[in-house]
Protein backbone atom coordinates (compact mmCIF):
# COMPACT_ATOMS: atom_id res chain seq x y z
CA UNK A 1 -55.21 -16.91 200.02
CA UNK A 2 -57.03 -13.58 200.14
CA UNK A 3 -59.91 -13.23 197.71
CA UNK A 4 -59.43 -10.81 194.84
CA UNK A 5 -62.15 -8.41 193.75
CA UNK A 6 -62.54 -8.71 189.98
CA UNK A 7 -63.74 -5.39 188.55
CA UNK A 8 -65.21 -7.13 185.50
CA UNK A 9 -68.19 -9.31 184.66
CA UNK A 10 -66.27 -11.20 181.95
CA UNK A 11 -66.93 -14.96 182.17
CA UNK A 12 -63.54 -15.57 180.50
CA UNK A 13 -61.66 -13.67 183.19
CA UNK A 14 -63.59 -15.53 185.87
CA UNK A 15 -62.76 -18.82 184.17
CA UNK A 16 -59.04 -18.00 184.16
CA UNK A 17 -59.02 -17.03 187.86
CA UNK A 18 -60.88 -20.25 188.67
CA UNK A 19 -58.32 -22.32 186.73
CA UNK A 20 -55.56 -20.59 188.71
CA UNK A 21 -57.36 -21.47 191.98
CA UNK A 22 -57.51 -17.81 192.96
CA UNK A 23 -60.53 -16.99 195.14
CA UNK A 24 -62.40 -13.96 193.84
CA UNK A 25 -65.61 -12.00 194.01
CA UNK A 26 -67.07 -10.20 191.03
CA UNK A 27 -67.75 -6.47 191.22
CA UNK A 28 -68.53 -5.33 187.68
CA UNK A 29 -67.48 -1.73 187.12
CA UNK A 30 -69.55 0.15 184.57
CA UNK A 31 -67.51 3.01 183.15
CA UNK A 32 -67.68 5.50 180.35
CA UNK A 33 -65.22 3.85 177.98
CA UNK A 34 -63.92 7.12 176.60
CA UNK A 35 -60.22 7.96 176.85
CA UNK A 36 -57.93 10.91 176.12
CA UNK A 37 -57.66 11.55 172.38
CA UNK A 38 -53.86 11.72 172.44
CA UNK A 39 -53.51 8.36 174.22
CA UNK A 40 -51.62 5.75 172.16
CA UNK A 41 -53.95 2.90 171.17
CA UNK A 42 -51.87 0.28 172.97
CA UNK A 43 -52.23 2.28 176.22
CA UNK A 44 -56.05 2.41 176.08
CA UNK A 45 -56.74 -1.00 177.72
CA UNK A 46 -54.51 -0.21 180.70
CA UNK A 47 -56.15 3.22 181.06
CA UNK A 48 -59.66 1.69 181.01
CA UNK A 49 -58.61 -1.08 183.42
CA UNK A 50 -57.52 1.60 185.90
CA UNK A 51 -60.85 3.42 185.45
CA UNK A 52 -62.70 0.17 186.25
CA UNK A 53 -60.53 -0.33 189.31
CA UNK A 54 -61.33 3.20 190.56
CA UNK A 55 -65.06 2.46 190.37
CA UNK A 56 -64.58 -0.75 192.36
CA UNK A 57 -62.51 1.13 194.97
CA UNK A 58 -65.38 3.57 195.54
CA UNK A 59 -67.76 0.68 196.19
CA UNK A 60 -65.58 -1.02 198.78
CA UNK A 61 -66.02 -0.38 202.49
CA UNK A 62 -63.24 1.76 203.93
CA UNK A 63 -63.23 -0.65 206.91
CA UNK A 64 -61.50 -3.30 204.84
CA UNK A 65 -57.87 -3.34 205.89
CA UNK A 66 -56.67 -5.80 203.29
CA UNK A 67 -58.16 -6.25 199.87
CA UNK A 68 -57.05 -6.79 196.30
CA UNK A 69 -58.72 -5.42 193.18
CA UNK A 70 -58.04 -6.62 189.64
CA UNK A 71 -59.11 -4.62 186.59
CA UNK A 72 -58.68 -5.57 182.93
CA UNK A 73 -59.62 -4.39 179.47
CA UNK A 74 -59.00 -5.70 175.95
CA UNK A 75 -59.16 -4.16 172.50
CA UNK A 76 -58.52 -5.29 168.95
CA UNK A 77 -56.54 -3.17 166.46
CA UNK A 78 -56.21 -3.45 162.70
CA UNK A 79 -54.53 -0.78 160.59
CA UNK A 80 -54.79 1.68 163.50
CA UNK A 81 -58.56 1.14 163.75
CA UNK A 82 -60.02 0.07 167.11
CA UNK A 83 -62.49 -2.81 167.16
CA UNK A 84 -64.45 -2.83 170.39
CA UNK A 85 -67.51 -4.87 171.35
CA UNK A 86 -69.99 -4.94 168.47
CA UNK A 87 -73.38 -3.41 169.21
CA UNK A 88 -75.28 -5.84 167.00
CA UNK A 89 -74.83 -8.78 164.66
CA UNK A 90 -74.53 -6.62 161.53
CA UNK A 91 -71.65 -4.69 163.07
CA UNK A 92 -70.04 -7.94 164.26
CA UNK A 93 -70.32 -9.33 160.72
CA UNK A 94 -68.69 -6.19 159.29
CA UNK A 95 -65.83 -6.60 161.79
CA UNK A 96 -65.29 -10.23 160.81
CA UNK A 97 -65.28 -9.32 157.12
CA UNK A 98 -62.53 -6.78 157.86
CA UNK A 99 -60.48 -9.10 160.10
CA UNK A 100 -60.65 -12.24 157.93
CA UNK A 101 -57.53 -13.02 155.96
CA UNK A 102 -55.45 -10.53 157.95
CA UNK A 103 -53.28 -10.24 161.05
CA UNK A 104 -54.57 -7.97 163.79
CA UNK A 105 -53.34 -6.97 167.24
CA UNK A 106 -55.05 -7.85 170.52
CA UNK A 107 -54.03 -5.67 173.47
CA UNK A 108 -54.98 -6.50 177.06
CA UNK A 109 -54.17 -4.17 179.94
CA UNK A 110 -54.42 -5.33 183.54
CA UNK A 111 -54.07 -3.51 186.85
CA UNK A 112 -53.75 -4.93 190.37
CA UNK A 113 -54.29 -2.85 193.51
CA UNK A 114 -53.24 -3.99 196.98
CA UNK A 115 -55.40 -2.10 199.47
CA UNK A 116 -53.26 -2.62 202.54
CA UNK A 117 -50.21 -0.97 200.99
CA UNK A 118 -52.09 1.20 198.48
CA UNK A 119 -49.76 -0.14 195.79
CA UNK A 120 -50.65 -0.47 192.14
CA UNK A 121 -49.14 -2.67 189.41
CA UNK A 122 -49.98 -2.54 185.72
CA UNK A 123 -49.09 -4.67 182.72
CA UNK A 124 -49.96 -4.63 179.04
CA UNK A 125 -49.85 -7.71 176.85
CA UNK A 126 -49.70 -7.30 173.07
CA UNK A 127 -50.54 -10.26 170.83
CA UNK A 128 -51.05 -10.94 167.12
CA UNK A 129 -53.87 -13.06 165.69
CA UNK A 130 -54.07 -14.09 162.05
CA UNK A 131 -57.39 -15.17 160.58
CA UNK A 132 -57.54 -17.37 157.50
CA UNK A 133 -59.60 -16.09 154.58
CA UNK A 134 -63.28 -16.74 155.25
CA UNK A 135 -66.22 -17.03 152.89
CA UNK A 136 -69.43 -15.06 153.42
CA UNK A 137 -71.10 -18.35 154.35
CA UNK A 138 -68.48 -19.08 157.02
CA UNK A 139 -68.89 -15.59 158.50
CA UNK A 140 -72.69 -15.97 158.50
CA UNK A 141 -72.31 -19.33 160.24
CA UNK A 142 -70.04 -17.81 162.87
CA UNK A 143 -72.45 -14.93 163.45
CA UNK A 144 -75.15 -17.55 164.05
CA UNK A 145 -73.17 -18.99 166.97
CA UNK A 146 -73.75 -15.77 168.93
CA UNK A 147 -70.15 -15.79 170.17
CA UNK A 148 -69.70 -12.23 168.95
CA UNK A 149 -71.75 -10.87 171.89
CA UNK A 150 -69.81 -8.79 174.41
CA UNK A 151 -66.27 -9.34 173.14
CA UNK A 152 -63.74 -7.04 171.51
CA UNK A 153 -63.40 -7.73 167.81
CA UNK A 154 -66.60 -9.79 167.80
CA UNK A 155 -64.96 -13.21 168.30
CA UNK A 156 -63.89 -15.61 171.03
CA UNK A 157 -60.57 -17.35 170.49
CA UNK A 158 -61.57 -20.24 172.74
CA UNK A 159 -64.80 -20.89 170.85
CA UNK A 160 -65.85 -21.63 167.28
CA UNK A 161 -63.66 -18.80 165.97
CA UNK A 162 -60.68 -21.12 166.53
CA UNK A 163 -61.74 -22.86 163.28
CA UNK A 164 -60.52 -19.79 161.42
CA UNK A 165 -57.48 -18.73 163.43
CA UNK A 166 -54.40 -19.50 161.38
CA UNK A 167 -51.79 -18.39 163.92
CA UNK A 168 -51.24 -16.61 167.23
CA UNK A 169 -48.19 -14.68 168.39
CA UNK A 170 -48.59 -14.34 172.14
CA UNK A 171 -50.80 -16.13 174.63
CA UNK A 172 -54.38 -17.32 174.34
CA UNK A 173 -55.14 -16.21 177.93
CA UNK A 174 -54.24 -12.64 177.02
CA UNK A 175 -56.43 -12.76 173.92
CA UNK A 176 -59.23 -14.12 176.15
CA UNK A 177 -58.83 -11.03 178.34
CA UNK A 178 -56.55 -11.95 181.25
CA UNK A 179 -52.88 -12.75 180.53
CA UNK A 180 -51.84 -15.41 183.04
CA UNK A 181 -48.07 -14.78 182.91
CA UNK A 182 -48.45 -11.03 183.48
CA UNK A 183 -51.03 -11.58 186.23
CA UNK A 184 -48.79 -14.06 188.05
CA UNK A 185 -45.84 -11.65 187.76
CA UNK A 186 -47.93 -8.85 189.29
CA UNK A 187 -49.19 -11.08 192.11
CA UNK A 188 -45.62 -12.07 192.99
CA UNK A 189 -44.52 -8.43 192.88
CA UNK A 190 -47.30 -7.49 195.32
CA UNK A 191 -46.55 -10.38 197.69
CA UNK A 192 -49.60 -12.50 196.81
CA UNK A 193 -48.66 -16.14 196.65
CA UNK A 194 -50.35 -19.02 194.85
CA UNK A 195 -48.03 -21.59 196.42
């Protein structure tokens, strides 16, 4: 199996690739996370994933005949408001106060580039997460776990936040930042086999 270049430093995405037994190298792509104003919110993650992929492409030697690059991005939406990665604990706490007791949308966009053929595949996975009502004390406790660092919406579904998640419509891997079904479908489409 050819190694895949992961244009992300996300430990969750690395964990998913490891579980799938896909060899990979990490090439974090720092980008300006701005996007066209008229872009539909559910298209933003795919757009940003492509921007990350472009940065990784520029950093790869042109001598490489065959390489794969995987980019991904995730955002949280509630009432047409975007919840990105909180800058500090106060902002993360505000997010959790707004999300608790409600159903929000988690959108993950992924893009896969096959260098040899210069072919590109994209997918977007849309999921719904419902939080139970939470007390101020429960939110303070969750903030104390530090899990809010570096994740859209300020929570990790696979961590302590699962205590408060009432229901999920979709897949946990997508909410974690790398939808396995969509990724496998793209790999098959591009001729990359896990078998």
